[in-house]
PDB file of C-alpha atoms in Angstrom:
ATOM      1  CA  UNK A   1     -91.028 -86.642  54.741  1.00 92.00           C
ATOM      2  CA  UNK A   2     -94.482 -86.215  56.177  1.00 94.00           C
ATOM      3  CA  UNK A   3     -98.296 -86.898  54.497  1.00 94.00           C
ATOM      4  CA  UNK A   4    -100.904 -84.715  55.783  1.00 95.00           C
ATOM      5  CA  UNK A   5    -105.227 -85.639  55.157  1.00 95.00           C
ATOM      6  CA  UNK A   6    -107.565 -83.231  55.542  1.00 95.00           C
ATOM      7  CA  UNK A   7    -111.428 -82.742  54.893  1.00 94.00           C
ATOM      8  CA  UNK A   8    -112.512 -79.268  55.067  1.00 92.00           C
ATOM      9  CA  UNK A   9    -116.152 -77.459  54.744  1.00 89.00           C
ATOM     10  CA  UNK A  10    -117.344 -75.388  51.621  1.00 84.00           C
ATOM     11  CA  UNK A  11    -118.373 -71.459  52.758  1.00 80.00           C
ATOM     12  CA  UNK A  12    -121.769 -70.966  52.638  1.00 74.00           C
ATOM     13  CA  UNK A  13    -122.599 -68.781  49.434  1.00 67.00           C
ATOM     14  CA  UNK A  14    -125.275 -66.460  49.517  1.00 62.00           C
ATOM     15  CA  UNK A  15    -127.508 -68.736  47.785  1.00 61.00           C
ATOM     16  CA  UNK A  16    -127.312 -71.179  51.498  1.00 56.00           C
ATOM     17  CA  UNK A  17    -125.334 -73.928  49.600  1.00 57.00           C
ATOM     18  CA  UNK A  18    -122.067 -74.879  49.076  1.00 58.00           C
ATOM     19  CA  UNK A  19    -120.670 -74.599  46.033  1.00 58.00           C
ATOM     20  CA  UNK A  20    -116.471 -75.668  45.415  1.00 60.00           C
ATOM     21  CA  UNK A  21    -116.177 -71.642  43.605  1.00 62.00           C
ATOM     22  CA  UNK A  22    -112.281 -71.762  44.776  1.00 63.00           C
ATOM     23  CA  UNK A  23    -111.281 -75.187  43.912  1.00 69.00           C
ATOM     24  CA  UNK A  24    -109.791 -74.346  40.299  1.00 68.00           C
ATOM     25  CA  UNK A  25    -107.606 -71.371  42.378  1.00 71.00           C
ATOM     26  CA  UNK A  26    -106.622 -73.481  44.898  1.00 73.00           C
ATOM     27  CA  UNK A  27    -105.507 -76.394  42.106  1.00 71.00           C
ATOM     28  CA  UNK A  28    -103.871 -73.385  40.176  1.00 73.00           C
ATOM     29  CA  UNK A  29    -101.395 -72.157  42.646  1.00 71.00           C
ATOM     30  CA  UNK A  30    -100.904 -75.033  44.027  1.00 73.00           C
ATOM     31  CA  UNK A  31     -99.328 -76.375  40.425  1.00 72.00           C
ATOM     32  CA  UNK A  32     -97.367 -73.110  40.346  1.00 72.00           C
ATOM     33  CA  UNK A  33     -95.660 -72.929  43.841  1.00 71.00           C
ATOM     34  CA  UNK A  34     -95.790 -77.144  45.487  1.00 74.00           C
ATOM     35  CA  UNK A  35     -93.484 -78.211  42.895  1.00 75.00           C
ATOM     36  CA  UNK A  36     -90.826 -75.579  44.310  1.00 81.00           C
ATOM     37  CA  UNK A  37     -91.470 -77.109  47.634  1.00 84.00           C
ATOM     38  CA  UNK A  38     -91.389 -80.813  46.358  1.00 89.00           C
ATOM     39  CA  UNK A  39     -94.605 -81.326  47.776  1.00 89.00           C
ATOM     40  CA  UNK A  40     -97.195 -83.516  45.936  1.00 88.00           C
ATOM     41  CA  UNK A  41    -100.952 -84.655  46.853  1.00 86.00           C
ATOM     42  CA  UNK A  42    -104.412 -84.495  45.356  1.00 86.00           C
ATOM     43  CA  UNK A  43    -107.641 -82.823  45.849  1.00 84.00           C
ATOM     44  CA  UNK A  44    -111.104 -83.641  45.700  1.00 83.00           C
ATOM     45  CA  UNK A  45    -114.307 -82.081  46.639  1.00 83.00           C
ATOM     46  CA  UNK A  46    -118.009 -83.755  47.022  1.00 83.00           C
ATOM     47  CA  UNK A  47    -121.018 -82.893  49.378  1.00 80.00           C
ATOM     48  CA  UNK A  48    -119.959 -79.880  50.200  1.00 83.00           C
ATOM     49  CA  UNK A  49    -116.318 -80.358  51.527  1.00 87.00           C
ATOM     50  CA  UNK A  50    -112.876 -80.742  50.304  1.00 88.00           C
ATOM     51  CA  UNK A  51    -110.624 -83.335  50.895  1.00 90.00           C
ATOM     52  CA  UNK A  52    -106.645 -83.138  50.392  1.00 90.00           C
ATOM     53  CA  UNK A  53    -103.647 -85.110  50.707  1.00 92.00           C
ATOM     54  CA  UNK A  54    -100.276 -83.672  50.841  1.00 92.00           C
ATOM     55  CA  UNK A  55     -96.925 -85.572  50.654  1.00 93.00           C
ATOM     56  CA  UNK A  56     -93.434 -83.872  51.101  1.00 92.00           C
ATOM     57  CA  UNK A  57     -90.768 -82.087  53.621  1.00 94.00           C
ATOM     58  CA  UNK A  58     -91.879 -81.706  57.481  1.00 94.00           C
ATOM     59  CA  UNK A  59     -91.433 -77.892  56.963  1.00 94.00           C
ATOM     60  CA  UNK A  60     -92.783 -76.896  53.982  1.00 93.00           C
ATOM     61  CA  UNK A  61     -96.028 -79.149  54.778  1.00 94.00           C
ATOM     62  CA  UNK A  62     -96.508 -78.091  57.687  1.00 95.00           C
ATOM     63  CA  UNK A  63     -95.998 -73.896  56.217  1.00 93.00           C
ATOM     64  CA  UNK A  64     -99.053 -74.742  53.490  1.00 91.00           C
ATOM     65  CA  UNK A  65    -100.985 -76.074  56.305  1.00 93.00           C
ATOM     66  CA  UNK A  66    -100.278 -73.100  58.166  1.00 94.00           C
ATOM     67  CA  UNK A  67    -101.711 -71.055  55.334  1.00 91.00           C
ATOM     68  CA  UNK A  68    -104.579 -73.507  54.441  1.00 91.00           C
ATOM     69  CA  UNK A  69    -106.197 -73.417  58.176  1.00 93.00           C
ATOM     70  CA  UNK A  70    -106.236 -69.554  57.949  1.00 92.00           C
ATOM     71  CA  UNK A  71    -107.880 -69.216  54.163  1.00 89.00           C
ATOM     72  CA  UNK A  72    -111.141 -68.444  54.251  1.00 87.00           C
ATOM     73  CA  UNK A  73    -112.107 -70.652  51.229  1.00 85.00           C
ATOM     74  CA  UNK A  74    -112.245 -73.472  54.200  1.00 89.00           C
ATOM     75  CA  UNK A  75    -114.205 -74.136  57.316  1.00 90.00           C
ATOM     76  CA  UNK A  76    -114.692 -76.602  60.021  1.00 93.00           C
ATOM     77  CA  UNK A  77    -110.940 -78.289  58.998  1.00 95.00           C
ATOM     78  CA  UNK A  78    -110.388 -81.665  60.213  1.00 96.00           C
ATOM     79  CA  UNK A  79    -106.768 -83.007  59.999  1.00 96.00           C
ATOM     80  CA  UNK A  80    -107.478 -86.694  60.212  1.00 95.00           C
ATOM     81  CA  UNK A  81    -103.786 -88.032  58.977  1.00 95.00           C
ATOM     82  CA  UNK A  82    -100.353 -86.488  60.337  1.00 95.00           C
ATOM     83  CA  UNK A  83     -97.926 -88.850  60.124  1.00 93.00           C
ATOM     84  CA  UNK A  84     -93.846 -89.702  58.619  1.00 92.00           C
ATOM     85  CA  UNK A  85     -93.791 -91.262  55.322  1.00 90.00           C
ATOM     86  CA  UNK A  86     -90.998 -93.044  53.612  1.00 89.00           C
ATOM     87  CA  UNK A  87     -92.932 -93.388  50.091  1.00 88.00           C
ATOM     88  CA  UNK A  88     -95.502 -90.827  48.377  1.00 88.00           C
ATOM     89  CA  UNK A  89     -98.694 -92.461  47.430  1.00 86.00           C
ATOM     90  CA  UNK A  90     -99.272 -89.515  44.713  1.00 83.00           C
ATOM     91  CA  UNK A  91     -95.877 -89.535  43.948  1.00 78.00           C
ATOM     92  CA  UNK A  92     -96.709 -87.764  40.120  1.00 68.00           C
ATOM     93  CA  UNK A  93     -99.192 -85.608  41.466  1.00 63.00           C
ATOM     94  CA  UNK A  94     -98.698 -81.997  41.431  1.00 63.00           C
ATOM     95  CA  UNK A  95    -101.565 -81.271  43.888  1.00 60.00           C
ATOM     96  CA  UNK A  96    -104.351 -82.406  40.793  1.00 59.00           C
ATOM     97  CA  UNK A  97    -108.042 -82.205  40.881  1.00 66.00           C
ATOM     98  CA  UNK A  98    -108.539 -86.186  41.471  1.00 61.00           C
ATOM     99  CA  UNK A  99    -110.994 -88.423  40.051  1.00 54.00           C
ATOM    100  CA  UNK A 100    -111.931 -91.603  42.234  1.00 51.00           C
ATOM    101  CA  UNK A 101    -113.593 -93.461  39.288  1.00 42.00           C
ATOM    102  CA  UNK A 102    -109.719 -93.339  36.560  1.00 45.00           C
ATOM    103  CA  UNK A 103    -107.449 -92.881  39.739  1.00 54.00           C
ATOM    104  CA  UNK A 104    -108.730 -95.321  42.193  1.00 62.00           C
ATOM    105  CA  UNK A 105    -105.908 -97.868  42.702  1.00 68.00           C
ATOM    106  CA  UNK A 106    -103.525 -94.904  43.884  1.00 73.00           C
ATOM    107  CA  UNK A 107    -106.375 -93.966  46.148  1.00 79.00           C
ATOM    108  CA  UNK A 108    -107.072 -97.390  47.105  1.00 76.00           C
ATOM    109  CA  UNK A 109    -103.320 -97.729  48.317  1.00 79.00           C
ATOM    110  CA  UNK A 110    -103.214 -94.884  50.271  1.00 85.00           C
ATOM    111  CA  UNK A 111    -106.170 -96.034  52.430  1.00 84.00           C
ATOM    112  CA  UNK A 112    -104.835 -99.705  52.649  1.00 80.00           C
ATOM    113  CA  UNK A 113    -101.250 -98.061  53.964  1.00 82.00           C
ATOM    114  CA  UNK A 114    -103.379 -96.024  56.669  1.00 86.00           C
ATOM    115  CA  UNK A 115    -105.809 -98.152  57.725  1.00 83.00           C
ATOM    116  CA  UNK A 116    -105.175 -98.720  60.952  1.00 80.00           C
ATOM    117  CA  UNK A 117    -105.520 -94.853  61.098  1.00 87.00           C
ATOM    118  CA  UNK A 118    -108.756 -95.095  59.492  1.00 86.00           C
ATOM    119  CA  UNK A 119    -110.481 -97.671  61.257  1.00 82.00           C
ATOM    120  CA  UNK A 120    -109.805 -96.027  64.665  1.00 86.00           C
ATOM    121  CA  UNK A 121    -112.602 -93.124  64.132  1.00 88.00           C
ATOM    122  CA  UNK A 122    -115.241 -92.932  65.881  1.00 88.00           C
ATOM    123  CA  UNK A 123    -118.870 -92.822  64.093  1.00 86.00           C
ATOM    124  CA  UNK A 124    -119.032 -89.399  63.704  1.00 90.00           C
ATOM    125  CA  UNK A 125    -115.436 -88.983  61.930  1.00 91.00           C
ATOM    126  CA  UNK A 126    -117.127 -91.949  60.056  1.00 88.00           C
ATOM    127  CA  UNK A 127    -119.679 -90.037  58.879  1.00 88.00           C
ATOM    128  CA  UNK A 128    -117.743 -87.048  58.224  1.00 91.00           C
ATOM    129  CA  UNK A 129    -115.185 -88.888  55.543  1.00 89.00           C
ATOM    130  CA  UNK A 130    -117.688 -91.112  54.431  1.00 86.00           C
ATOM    131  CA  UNK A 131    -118.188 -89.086  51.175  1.00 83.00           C
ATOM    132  CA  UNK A 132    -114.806 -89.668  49.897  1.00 84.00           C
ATOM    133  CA  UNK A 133    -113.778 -92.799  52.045  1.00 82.00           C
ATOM    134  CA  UNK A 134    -116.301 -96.244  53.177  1.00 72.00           C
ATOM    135  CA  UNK A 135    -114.511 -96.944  56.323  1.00 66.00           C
ATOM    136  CA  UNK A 136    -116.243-100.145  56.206  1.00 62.00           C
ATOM    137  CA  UNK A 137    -114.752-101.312  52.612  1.00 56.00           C
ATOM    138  CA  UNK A 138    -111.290-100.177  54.059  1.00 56.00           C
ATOM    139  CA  UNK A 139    -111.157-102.215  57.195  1.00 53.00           C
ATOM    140  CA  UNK A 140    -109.593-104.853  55.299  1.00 57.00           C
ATOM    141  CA  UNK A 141    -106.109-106.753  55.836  1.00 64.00           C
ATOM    142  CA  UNK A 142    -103.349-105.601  54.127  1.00 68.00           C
ATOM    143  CA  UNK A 143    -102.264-106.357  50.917  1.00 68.00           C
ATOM    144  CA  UNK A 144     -99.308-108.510  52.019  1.00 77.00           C
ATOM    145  CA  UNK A 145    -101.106-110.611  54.713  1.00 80.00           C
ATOM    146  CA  UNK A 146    -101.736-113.624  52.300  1.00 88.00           C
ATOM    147  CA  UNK A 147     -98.092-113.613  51.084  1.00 88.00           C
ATOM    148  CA  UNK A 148     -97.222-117.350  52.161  1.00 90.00           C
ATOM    149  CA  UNK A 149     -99.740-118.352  53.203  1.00 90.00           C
ATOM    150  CA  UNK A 150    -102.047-121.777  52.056  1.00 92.00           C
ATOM    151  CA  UNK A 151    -105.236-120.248  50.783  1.00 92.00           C
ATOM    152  CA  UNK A 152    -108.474-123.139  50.650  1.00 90.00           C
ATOM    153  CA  UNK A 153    -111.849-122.304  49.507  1.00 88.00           C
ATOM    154  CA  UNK A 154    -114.587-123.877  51.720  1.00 85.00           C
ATOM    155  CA  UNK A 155    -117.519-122.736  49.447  1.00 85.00           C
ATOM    156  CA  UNK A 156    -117.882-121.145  46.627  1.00 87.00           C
ATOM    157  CA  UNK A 157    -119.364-117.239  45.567  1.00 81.00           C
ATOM    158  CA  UNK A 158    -121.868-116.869  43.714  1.00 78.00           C
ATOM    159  CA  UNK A 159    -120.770-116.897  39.854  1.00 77.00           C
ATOM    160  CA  UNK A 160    -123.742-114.966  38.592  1.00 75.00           C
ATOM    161  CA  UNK A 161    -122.307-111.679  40.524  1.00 66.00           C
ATOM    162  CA  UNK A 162    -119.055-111.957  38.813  1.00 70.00           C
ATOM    163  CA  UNK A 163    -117.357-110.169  36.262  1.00 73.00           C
ATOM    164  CA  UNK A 164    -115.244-112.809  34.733  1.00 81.00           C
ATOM    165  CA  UNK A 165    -117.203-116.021  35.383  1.00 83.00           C
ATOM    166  CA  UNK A 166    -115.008-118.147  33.977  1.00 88.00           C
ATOM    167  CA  UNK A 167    -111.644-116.791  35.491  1.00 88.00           C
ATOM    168  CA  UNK A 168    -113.294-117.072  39.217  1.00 89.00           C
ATOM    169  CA  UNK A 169    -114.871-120.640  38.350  1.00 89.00           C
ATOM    170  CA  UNK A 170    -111.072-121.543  37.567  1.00 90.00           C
ATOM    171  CA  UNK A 171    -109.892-120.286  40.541  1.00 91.00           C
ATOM    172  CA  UNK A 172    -112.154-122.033  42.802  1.00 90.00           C
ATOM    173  CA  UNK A 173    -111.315-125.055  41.247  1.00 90.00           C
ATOM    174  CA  UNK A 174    -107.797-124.989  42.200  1.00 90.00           C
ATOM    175  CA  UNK A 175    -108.628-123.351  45.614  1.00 91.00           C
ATOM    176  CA  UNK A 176    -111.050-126.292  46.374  1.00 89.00           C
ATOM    177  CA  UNK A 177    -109.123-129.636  45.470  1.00 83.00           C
ATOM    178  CA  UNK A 178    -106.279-128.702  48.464  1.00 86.00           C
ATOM    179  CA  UNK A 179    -104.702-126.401  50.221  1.00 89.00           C
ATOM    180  CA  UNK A 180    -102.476-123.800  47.611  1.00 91.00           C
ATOM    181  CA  UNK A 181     -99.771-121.168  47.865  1.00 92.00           C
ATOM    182  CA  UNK A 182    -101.374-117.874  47.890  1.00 92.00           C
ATOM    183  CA  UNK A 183     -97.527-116.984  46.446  1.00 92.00           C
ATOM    184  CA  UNK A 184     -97.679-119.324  43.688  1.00 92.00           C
ATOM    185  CA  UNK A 185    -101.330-118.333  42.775  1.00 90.00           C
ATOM    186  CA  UNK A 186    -100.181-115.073  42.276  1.00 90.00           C
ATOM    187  CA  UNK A 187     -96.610-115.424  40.616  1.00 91.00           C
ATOM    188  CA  UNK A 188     -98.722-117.773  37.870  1.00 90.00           C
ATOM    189  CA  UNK A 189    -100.994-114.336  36.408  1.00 89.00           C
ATOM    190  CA  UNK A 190    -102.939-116.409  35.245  1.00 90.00           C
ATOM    191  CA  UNK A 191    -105.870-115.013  37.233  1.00 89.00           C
ATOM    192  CA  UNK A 192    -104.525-111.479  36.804  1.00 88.00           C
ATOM    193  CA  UNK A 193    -101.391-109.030  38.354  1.00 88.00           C
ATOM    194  CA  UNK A 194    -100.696-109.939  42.463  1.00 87.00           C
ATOM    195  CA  UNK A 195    -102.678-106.747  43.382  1.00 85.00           C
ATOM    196  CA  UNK A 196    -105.800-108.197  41.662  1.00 87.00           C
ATOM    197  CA  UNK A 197    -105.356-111.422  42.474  1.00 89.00           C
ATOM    198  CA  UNK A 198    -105.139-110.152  46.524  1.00 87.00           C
ATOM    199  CA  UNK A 199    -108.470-108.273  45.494  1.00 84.00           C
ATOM    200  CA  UNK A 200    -109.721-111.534  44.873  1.00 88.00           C
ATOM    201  CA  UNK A 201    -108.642-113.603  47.975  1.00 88.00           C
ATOM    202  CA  UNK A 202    -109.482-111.021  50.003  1.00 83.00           C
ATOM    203  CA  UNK A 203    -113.387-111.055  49.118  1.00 81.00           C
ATOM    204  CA  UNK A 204    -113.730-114.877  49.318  1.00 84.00           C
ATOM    205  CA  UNK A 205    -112.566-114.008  52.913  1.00 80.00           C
ATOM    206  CA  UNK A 206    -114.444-111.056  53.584  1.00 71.00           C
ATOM    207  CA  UNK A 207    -117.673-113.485  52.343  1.00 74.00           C
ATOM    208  CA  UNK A 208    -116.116-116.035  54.981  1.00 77.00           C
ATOM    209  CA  UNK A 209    -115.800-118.619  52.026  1.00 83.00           C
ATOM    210  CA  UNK A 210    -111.699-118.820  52.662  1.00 84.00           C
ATOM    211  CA  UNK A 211    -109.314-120.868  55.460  1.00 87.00           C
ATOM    212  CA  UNK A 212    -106.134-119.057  55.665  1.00 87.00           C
ATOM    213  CA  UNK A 213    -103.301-121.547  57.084  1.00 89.00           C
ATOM    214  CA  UNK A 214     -99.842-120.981  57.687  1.00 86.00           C
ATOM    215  CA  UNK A 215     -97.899-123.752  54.896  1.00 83.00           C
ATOM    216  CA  UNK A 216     -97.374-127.084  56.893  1.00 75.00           C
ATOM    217  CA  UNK A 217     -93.949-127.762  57.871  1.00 74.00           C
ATOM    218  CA  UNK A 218     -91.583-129.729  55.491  1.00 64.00           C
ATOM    219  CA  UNK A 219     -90.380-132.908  57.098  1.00 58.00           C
ATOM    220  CA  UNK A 220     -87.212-134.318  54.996  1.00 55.00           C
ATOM    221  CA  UNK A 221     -88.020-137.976  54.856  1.00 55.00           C
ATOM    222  CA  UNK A 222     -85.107-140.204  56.450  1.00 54.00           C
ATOM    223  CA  UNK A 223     -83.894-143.854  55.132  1.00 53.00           C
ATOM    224  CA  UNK A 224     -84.322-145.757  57.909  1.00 58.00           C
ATOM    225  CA  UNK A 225     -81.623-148.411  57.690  1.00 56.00           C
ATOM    226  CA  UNK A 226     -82.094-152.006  58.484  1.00 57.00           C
ATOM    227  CA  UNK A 227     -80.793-153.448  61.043  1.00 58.00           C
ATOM    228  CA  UNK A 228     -78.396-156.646  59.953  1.00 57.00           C
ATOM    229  CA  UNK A 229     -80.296-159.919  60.525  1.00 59.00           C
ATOM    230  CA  UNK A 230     -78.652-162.003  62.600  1.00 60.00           C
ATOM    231  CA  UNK A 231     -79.075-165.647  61.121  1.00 56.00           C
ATOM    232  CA  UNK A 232     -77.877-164.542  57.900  1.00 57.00           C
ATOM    233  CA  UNK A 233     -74.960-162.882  59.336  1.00 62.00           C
ATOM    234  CA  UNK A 234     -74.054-166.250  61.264  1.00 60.00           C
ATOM    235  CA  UNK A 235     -74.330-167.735  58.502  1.00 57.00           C
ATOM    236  CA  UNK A 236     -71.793-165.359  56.279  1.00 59.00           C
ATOM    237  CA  UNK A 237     -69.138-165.882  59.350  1.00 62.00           C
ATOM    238  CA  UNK A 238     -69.481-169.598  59.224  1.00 56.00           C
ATOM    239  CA  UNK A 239     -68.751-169.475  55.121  1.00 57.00           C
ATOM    240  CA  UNK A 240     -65.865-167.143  55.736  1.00 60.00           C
ATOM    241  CA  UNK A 241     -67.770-163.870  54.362  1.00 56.00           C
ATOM    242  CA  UNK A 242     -67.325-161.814  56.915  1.00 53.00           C
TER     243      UNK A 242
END
């Protein structure tokens, strides 16, 4: 299976702007005909372009390509992801109209699994994507990089920017008295699912106010045993102990 990312250009009407005038055709046949082809994605359009994701078979992504390069409802088409998948990110998705604001988390997971793709453009590809993707907010570290690791706060954010005061004033707390177990921070929910509670972590260290340590090493603490003193064990031999 194969995941394919595009951003494509609006014609030019004849009033000199771009205007999305094929995007409920395009959302319409792609309903009718990708579910044959067990191919699933989204689409989105702002500033003037399009941008897709499709998720299915090498060949039959690679045949809608085929056909979406040469339709004239597109210009300037810039593949910018081409690459084997074992998991869909829009795995319900029929090819829908998507909506960053409800939808975000799927959206959010499909950048963090290609970031490395992502934060390899150049500023112009930057600029390009920017509408529908902050390259900046996506260089982050994956979701699984604080998984057993000792998480310490070495200051504290600033509480007035905060949703949930309280729930962030809580956390600090426990972040500031020792080193703790990202893994049992987030197995506790009490500060919210893992996903949020990595959303968390990860802005105390994107504000630089986290140490991330591996756990320190276990030692098993040995009995030393004491060594038999030898006056009293003279004396035991003499009264016939020993």
């Amino acid at each position: 299976m194969k995941c394919i990312a595009y951003v494509s250009r609006v014609p030019i009407s004849n009033r000199t702007i771009r205007m999305p005038t094929g995007l409920s055709d395009i959302v319409s046949v792609s309903r009718k005909h990708n579910p044959k082809s067990q191919i699933t994605g989204i689409i989105s359009y702002r500033d003037g372009q399009y941008l897709q994701v499709l998720e299915g078979p090498y060949l039959e992504v690679d045949k809608l390509m085929s056909k979406i390069a040469s339709d004239p409802r597109h210009e300037d088409l810039w593949v910018f992801l081409d690459v084997r998948v074992i998991k869909r990110s829009f795995n319900n998705w029929a090819v829908s109209v998507f909506d960053f604001v409800d939808q975000g988390n799927f959206f959010n997971a499909f950048i963090e699994n290609n970031s490395a793709v992502l934060n390899s453009f150049n500023e112009s590809q930057q600029r390009r994507i920017q509408p529908f993707i902050d390259i900046k907010k996506s260089d982050t570290v994956p979701e699984k990089y604080y998984e057993g690791k000792d998480l310490r706060l070495l200051a504290w954010p600033d509480l007035n920017n905060e949703s949930q005061p309280q729930m962030i004033m809580n956390l600090c707390i426990k972040l500031t008295k020792k080193p703790y177990s990202f893994n049992a921070l987030a197995d506790s929910g009490e500060f919210g699912s893992h996903h949020q509670v990595t959303q968390i972590i990860r802005e105390f260290d994107r504000l630089g106010l986290l140490s991330v340590t591996e756990p320190a090493p276990i030692h098993e603490q040995t009995v030393n045993e004491k060594k038999p003193n030898k006056f009293y064990g003279a004396i035991k031999k003499f009264l016939g102990m020993r």
